[in-house]
XYZ file of C-alpha atoms in Angstrom:
423
model
C 3.625 -47.354 84.331
C 2.275 -45.298 81.222
C -1.651 -45.399 80.988
C -3.062 -46.870 77.600
C -6.797 -46.186 78.178
C -6.501 -42.405 77.337
C -7.414 -40.457 74.604
C -4.250 -39.503 73.517
C -2.666 -43.040 73.313
C -5.822 -44.283 71.440
C -5.327 -41.537 68.667
C -1.197 -42.349 68.790
C -2.043 -46.018 68.226
C -4.784 -45.332 65.618
C -2.169 -43.650 63.379
C 0.447 -46.665 63.747
C -1.909 -49.534 63.305
C -5.423 -48.225 61.818
C -8.686 -47.383 63.392
C -10.387 -50.895 63.714
C -11.589 -51.374 67.309
C -10.558 -55.020 67.765
C -7.015 -54.205 66.554
C -6.668 -51.135 68.682
C -7.707 -53.514 71.652
C -5.154 -56.302 70.716
C -2.481 -53.577 70.458
C -3.437 -52.303 74.005
C -3.071 -55.808 75.327
C 0.050 -56.206 73.804
C 1.577 -52.681 74.772
C 0.175 -53.454 78.428
C 2.111 -56.753 78.513
C 5.044 -55.445 77.263
C 5.291 -52.674 79.813
C 4.441 -55.315 82.696
C 7.240 -57.466 81.848
C 9.514 -54.299 81.387
C 8.343 -53.467 84.854
C 9.822 -56.772 86.188
C 13.317 -56.265 84.760
C 13.858 -52.557 85.052
C 11.605 -51.202 87.751
C 13.743 -47.639 88.193
C 13.422 -44.643 85.844
C 10.936 -43.330 83.218
C 9.820 -45.749 80.290
C 9.489 -44.801 76.631
C 7.378 -46.629 74.347
C 8.951 -46.661 70.962
C 7.740 -48.279 67.688
C 9.556 -48.927 64.211
C 7.802 -50.452 61.375
C 8.493 -53.285 59.188
C 8.185 -52.821 55.164
C 6.790 -54.008 52.406
C 8.679 -54.000 48.862
C 5.944 -52.672 46.243
C 8.121 -52.834 43.387
C 12.023 -52.782 42.657
C 13.165 -55.926 43.474
C 16.999 -55.753 44.016
C 17.724 -52.585 42.494
C 18.865 -50.487 45.233
C 22.170 -51.912 45.754
C 22.975 -50.976 42.231
C 21.519 -47.315 42.449
C 18.181 -48.288 41.138
C 14.816 -47.172 41.997
C 12.080 -48.803 44.061
C 8.762 -48.376 45.544
C 7.932 -49.477 49.302
C 5.966 -48.676 52.011
C 6.219 -48.951 55.793
C 3.241 -51.276 57.023
C 1.562 -51.728 60.607
C 3.682 -54.814 61.702
C 6.328 -53.247 63.893
C 9.025 -53.859 66.387
C 8.015 -52.239 69.883
C 10.418 -51.471 72.771
C 9.730 -50.124 76.739
C 13.092 -48.456 77.021
C 14.361 -47.326 80.223
C 17.780 -45.149 80.063
C 20.767 -45.916 82.398
C 23.347 -43.886 83.983
C 26.195 -46.242 82.507
C 27.075 -47.353 79.176
C 25.234 -50.720 79.517
C 22.784 -51.933 77.002
C 20.355 -54.696 78.077
C 17.887 -56.091 75.642
C 15.215 -58.497 76.333
C 13.456 -59.623 73.136
C 10.412 -62.046 73.168
C 11.672 -65.403 72.284
C 15.335 -64.839 72.398
C 18.179 -65.071 75.031
C 18.772 -61.480 77.339
C 21.493 -59.418 75.488
C 23.899 -57.376 77.441
C 26.919 -55.379 76.122
C 28.997 -52.248 76.626
C 29.210 -49.185 74.622
C 32.571 -48.386 75.785
C 33.912 -50.580 72.820
C 32.397 -49.806 69.949
C 34.588 -51.150 67.435
C 33.496 -54.263 65.376
C 33.852 -57.540 67.277
C 34.413 -60.404 64.651
C 32.641 -62.812 67.029
C 29.396 -60.814 66.745
C 29.011 -61.144 62.879
C 25.296 -61.862 62.043
C 24.323 -61.004 65.775
C 22.026 -58.464 67.334
C 24.974 -57.219 69.431
C 26.717 -56.289 65.834
C 23.678 -54.114 65.068
C 23.603 -52.578 68.431
C 27.302 -51.789 68.376
C 27.346 -50.647 64.827
C 24.259 -48.258 65.279
C 25.679 -46.693 68.248
C 29.140 -46.401 66.728
C 28.164 -44.395 63.671
C 25.539 -42.137 65.664
C 28.954 -41.417 67.710
C 30.903 -40.898 64.692
C 28.800 -38.327 63.392
C 28.328 -36.456 66.591
C 25.102 -37.876 68.353
C 24.946 -38.864 71.791
C 24.447 -42.408 72.804
C 24.367 -44.043 76.114
C 23.031 -46.969 77.904
C 19.561 -48.433 78.198
C 17.222 -51.330 79.244
C 14.755 -52.486 76.979
C 12.055 -55.176 76.699
C 11.295 -55.789 72.880
C 8.457 -57.648 71.118
C 7.943 -57.772 67.481
C 5.071 -58.719 64.923
C 7.911 -58.059 62.091
C 8.975 -62.024 62.542
C 12.479 -62.956 61.300
C 11.950 -64.657 57.634
C 8.671 -62.888 57.051
C 10.149 -60.710 54.365
C 9.046 -57.336 55.934
C 12.427 -56.573 57.068
C 12.905 -57.629 60.845
C 16.497 -56.472 60.828
C 15.866 -52.737 59.390
C 12.865 -52.401 61.846
C 15.282 -53.211 64.599
C 17.909 -51.061 63.313
C 15.594 -48.218 62.921
C 14.381 -48.758 66.248
C 17.851 -48.711 67.798
C 18.704 -45.096 66.057
C 15.174 -43.882 67.434
C 16.122 -45.430 70.893
C 19.379 -43.491 71.253
C 18.138 -40.308 69.450
C 14.861 -40.166 71.849
C 16.854 -40.913 75.015
C 20.276 -39.019 74.061
C 19.238 -36.529 71.474
C 16.424 -34.442 70.250
C 14.274 -36.972 68.764
C 14.598 -35.340 65.374
C 17.247 -37.267 62.900
C 16.295 -36.718 59.627
C 14.952 -40.169 58.413
C 17.478 -40.248 55.509
C 20.092 -40.300 57.758
C 18.644 -42.745 60.336
C 18.157 -45.134 57.429
C 21.871 -44.522 56.262
C 23.287 -45.415 59.779
C 20.924 -48.363 60.016
C 22.733 -49.745 56.665
C 25.920 -49.020 57.722
C 25.538 -51.101 60.988
C 24.157 -54.031 58.945
C 26.879 -53.677 56.227
C 30.152 -53.308 58.323
C 29.103 -54.651 61.787
C 26.504 -57.355 60.861
C 28.422 -58.165 57.745
C 25.398 -58.389 55.269
C 25.697 -56.735 52.232
C 22.017 -55.072 52.046
C 20.883 -52.228 50.234
C 19.231 -49.268 51.560
C 15.468 -49.964 50.639
C 14.342 -51.593 53.624
C 15.946 -48.942 56.092
C 14.676 -46.093 54.272
C 11.207 -47.515 54.013
C 10.892 -48.300 57.666
C 12.462 -44.868 58.625
C 10.442 -42.556 56.111
C 7.124 -43.945 56.917
C 3.965 -44.411 54.281
C 4.291 -45.249 50.631
C 7.515 -43.773 49.125
C 9.284 -43.717 45.499
C 13.120 -43.810 46.111
C 15.794 -43.392 43.717
C 19.295 -44.268 44.765
C 21.366 -42.975 42.107
C 23.012 -40.347 44.264
C 24.267 -40.815 47.756
C 21.503 -38.676 48.954
C 18.465 -40.540 47.710
C 15.509 -38.848 46.025
C 12.564 -39.678 48.019
C 8.852 -38.872 46.760
C 5.879 -39.795 48.924
C 2.953 -40.911 47.647
C -0.814 -41.247 49.405
C -2.709 -43.952 47.995
C -5.434 -46.153 49.672
C -5.571 -49.521 48.057
C -8.266 -50.845 50.582
C -10.585 -47.703 49.422
C -10.100 -49.092 46.043
C -11.252 -52.585 47.230
C -7.784 -54.368 47.254
C -5.793 -55.577 50.278
C -1.926 -56.403 50.639
C -1.253 -59.872 51.397
C 1.900 -61.209 52.422
C 2.224 -64.890 52.538
C 4.936 -66.621 54.286
C 5.926 -69.856 52.500
C 7.665 -71.354 55.522
C 11.117 -71.226 53.478
C 14.172 -70.459 55.808
C 16.394 -67.729 55.136
C 19.414 -69.273 56.966
C 22.383 -70.229 55.141
C 21.090 -67.905 52.321
C 23.516 -65.070 52.501
C 25.744 -66.219 49.557
C 22.770 -66.479 47.440
C 21.620 -62.815 48.298
C 25.290 -61.479 47.843
C 25.625 -62.970 44.647
C 23.157 -60.831 43.152
C 24.650 -57.347 43.807
C 28.081 -59.191 42.938
C 27.151 -60.506 39.532
C 25.372 -56.863 38.849
C 28.511 -55.014 39.506
C 30.725 -57.749 37.471
C 28.490 -56.551 34.296
C 29.226 -52.762 35.426
C 32.973 -53.626 35.845
C 33.156 -54.595 32.044
C 31.835 -50.928 31.318
C 34.512 -49.826 33.695
C 32.044 -48.708 35.984
C 30.636 -49.606 39.638
C 27.066 -49.823 39.447
C 24.807 -50.906 36.644
C 22.963 -47.438 37.073
C 26.228 -45.712 35.822
C 25.575 -47.541 32.417
C 23.069 -46.117 30.004
C 20.557 -49.020 29.074
C 21.121 -48.874 25.504
C 24.739 -49.268 25.825
C 24.370 -52.500 27.807
C 22.172 -54.184 25.773
C 24.205 -53.348 22.668
C 26.899 -54.934 24.287
C 25.251 -58.439 25.278
C 27.038 -60.303 22.345
C 30.710 -59.670 23.652
C 29.763 -59.792 27.537
C 29.934 -63.459 27.911
C 33.270 -63.623 27.078
C 34.376 -60.622 29.210
C 32.706 -61.708 32.453
C 34.705 -63.408 35.170
C 31.970 -64.674 37.398
C 31.081 -68.374 37.515
C 27.581 -67.982 35.535
C 28.062 -65.038 33.030
C 24.861 -65.957 31.316
C 22.690 -65.236 34.768
C 24.876 -62.321 35.544
C 23.472 -60.730 32.239
C 20.090 -61.840 32.814
C 20.172 -60.279 36.309
C 21.464 -56.978 34.452
C 18.706 -57.169 32.015
C 16.057 -57.266 35.306
C 17.767 -54.401 36.712
C 17.145 -51.980 33.494
C 13.603 -53.579 32.756
C 12.670 -52.907 36.735
C 14.037 -49.678 36.733
C 11.642 -48.726 33.927
C 8.755 -50.509 35.671
C 8.886 -48.493 38.932
C 8.530 -45.073 36.972
C 5.749 -46.536 35.169
C 3.888 -48.284 38.346
C 4.553 -44.517 40.106
C 3.014 -42.919 37.422
C 0.199 -45.197 37.203
C -0.782 -44.613 40.955
C -0.340 -40.969 40.256
C -2.738 -40.983 37.815
C -4.889 -43.520 39.836
C -4.702 -46.293 37.149
C -4.701 -49.251 39.387
C -5.301 -51.981 36.757
C -1.943 -50.584 34.855
C -0.124 -50.717 38.230
C -1.306 -54.119 38.724
C -0.207 -55.482 35.651
C 3.369 -53.778 36.325
C 3.298 -55.651 39.430
C 2.786 -59.220 37.514
C 5.395 -58.036 35.208
C 8.079 -57.391 37.879
C 7.188 -60.864 39.564
C 7.905 -62.704 36.109
C 11.112 -60.621 35.707
C 12.203 -61.753 39.264
C 11.245 -65.306 38.367
C 12.761 -65.539 34.712
C 15.720 -63.192 34.909
C 16.533 -62.462 38.548
C 16.265 -65.949 39.494
C 15.552 -65.732 43.260
C 12.578 -67.681 43.651
C 14.435 -70.647 44.709
C 17.998 -71.416 45.995
C 17.985 -74.942 45.994
C 15.742 -77.168 43.511
C 14.767 -79.109 46.670
C 12.971 -75.979 48.102
C 10.390 -74.310 45.722
C 7.940 -73.003 48.361
C 8.019 -69.683 46.648
C 7.464 -70.952 43.232
C 4.384 -72.951 44.592
C 2.969 -69.846 46.398
C 3.421 -67.758 42.939
C 1.457 -70.786 41.317
C -1.327 -70.593 43.409
C -1.731 -66.844 43.574
C -1.895 -66.718 39.557
C -4.715 -69.489 39.720
C -6.562 -67.388 42.224
C -6.024 -63.952 41.207
C -5.390 -63.915 37.321
C -7.361 -61.234 35.856
C -8.143 -60.089 39.377
C -5.485 -58.947 41.323
C -1.721 -59.452 41.183
C 1.194 -61.124 42.610
C 4.799 -61.002 43.097
C 7.754 -62.332 44.939
C 8.417 -60.215 48.077
C 11.963 -58.820 48.992
C 15.214 -60.532 48.707
C 13.386 -63.941 47.557
C 14.944 -67.466 47.665
C 12.823 -68.183 50.444
C 10.472 -66.456 52.401
C 7.466 -64.651 51.149
C 5.033 -63.107 47.954
C 3.212 -59.998 48.007
C -0.361 -60.391 46.679
C -3.021 -57.456 45.878
C -6.069 -59.424 46.560
C -9.516 -57.927 45.937
C -11.064 -57.388 49.476
C -14.329 -59.249 48.036
C -12.291 -62.546 47.665
C -9.934 -61.975 50.827
C -11.348 -64.795 53.067
C -11.149 -67.249 50.096
C -7.604 -66.098 49.131
C -6.466 -66.665 52.655
C -8.293 -69.919 53.269
C -6.683 -71.442 50.217
C -3.121 -70.256 50.852
C -3.425 -71.311 54.728
C -4.542 -74.543 53.448
C -1.150 -75.236 52.017
C 1.170 -72.900 54.002
C -0.374 -73.456 57.415
C -2.368 -71.482 59.849
C -1.347 -67.582 60.029
C 0.929 -67.478 57.069
C -1.081 -64.771 55.824
C -0.514 -61.490 57.027
C -2.974 -58.427 55.891
C -1.085 -55.321 55.740
C -2.166 -51.645 56.084
C 0.322 -48.747 55.077
C 1.590 -46.901 58.139
C 2.184 -43.311 57.427
C 4.855 -42.769 59.800
C 8.196 -44.322 60.594
C 9.629 -44.587 63.909
C 7.698 -43.144 66.757
C 7.665 -42.518 70.437
C 4.202 -42.680 72.176
C 3.655 -40.250 74.692
C 1.014 -40.077 77.285
C -1.096 -36.911 77.882
């Protein structure tokens, strides 16, 4: 079994989770428990410890699927696996809290009955990697995750990126380019899992750190930026409002569908292919030309796309210039645009947990910090930039409404997927 009390492992854990001694001790206990569980299920062969991070969306809400711009960051919450390679093509995954999964990689075509399941992601990642010339093979994995489903930190992207890195570490050189890893992960989710997601989640998890991404071209432009919010006196806090993402696929899918319907009026596939001036000038005639059920909402969502793209540029520039107050004001503007124009703060009038959380954040943080809907929206989480001096007060008041442990205080993780190695 891999020893966890040597200097090399401590250094590697610090790079993934930060240097807080209490946190490091908690991670060592977590890793130790995972290794013990894995040894019981797969006692023979070498063991690899592989981690892939969740992500937080900093700005660019629902812009990626129309070739827009985003800012995102990998975070210190992760999906972690203890992995042992096998001699055959069987993959066995035992994820904490879920029934064991076993499948054969001898069959890599999509299986309709697997849509929306973990099996679809495994098969999809393996199929795309093999198609691109990478080796894949069987393995036994024991998995645990602090990127909870429904947390808004993209548990699916973390798992997909983890799978890519497992195959690449066990059967390749472990040097797959981060952009390709993200694209393979998205392919598995789009084609096998059958969720029409964009590329932002997978790109942030795969790249690591704080990144600006422009999806205008098939090979996205990615700019890294080092910015220490904690050193500026702010903590990033994601509040889980308890709303469920179940049965929301149609609501998520409607956003890119309506945006693309607007683009189609102009003879284009994506809003990014239409200059903003041309779009805004055409609004008087768009309602009659759109064939979607809600043409007004489609127009508003397109307005959000164009304004949000400009905001991302301004936010990146503000951080480069170390103008944190300008950045925070733009965060608030982004959240209001999502609320009013994108309309992804609730799917049903009967479930407005996100709206309640945004109101409470505004009451607490107005003039002090910033707040916005986080990720896909409709249910789930908000992102808050909280002055560290009032962090305890913010957590106490939000958890009084949404329950204990509903607040996650995040650090930006500087690296994407990682394989931990003992000295």
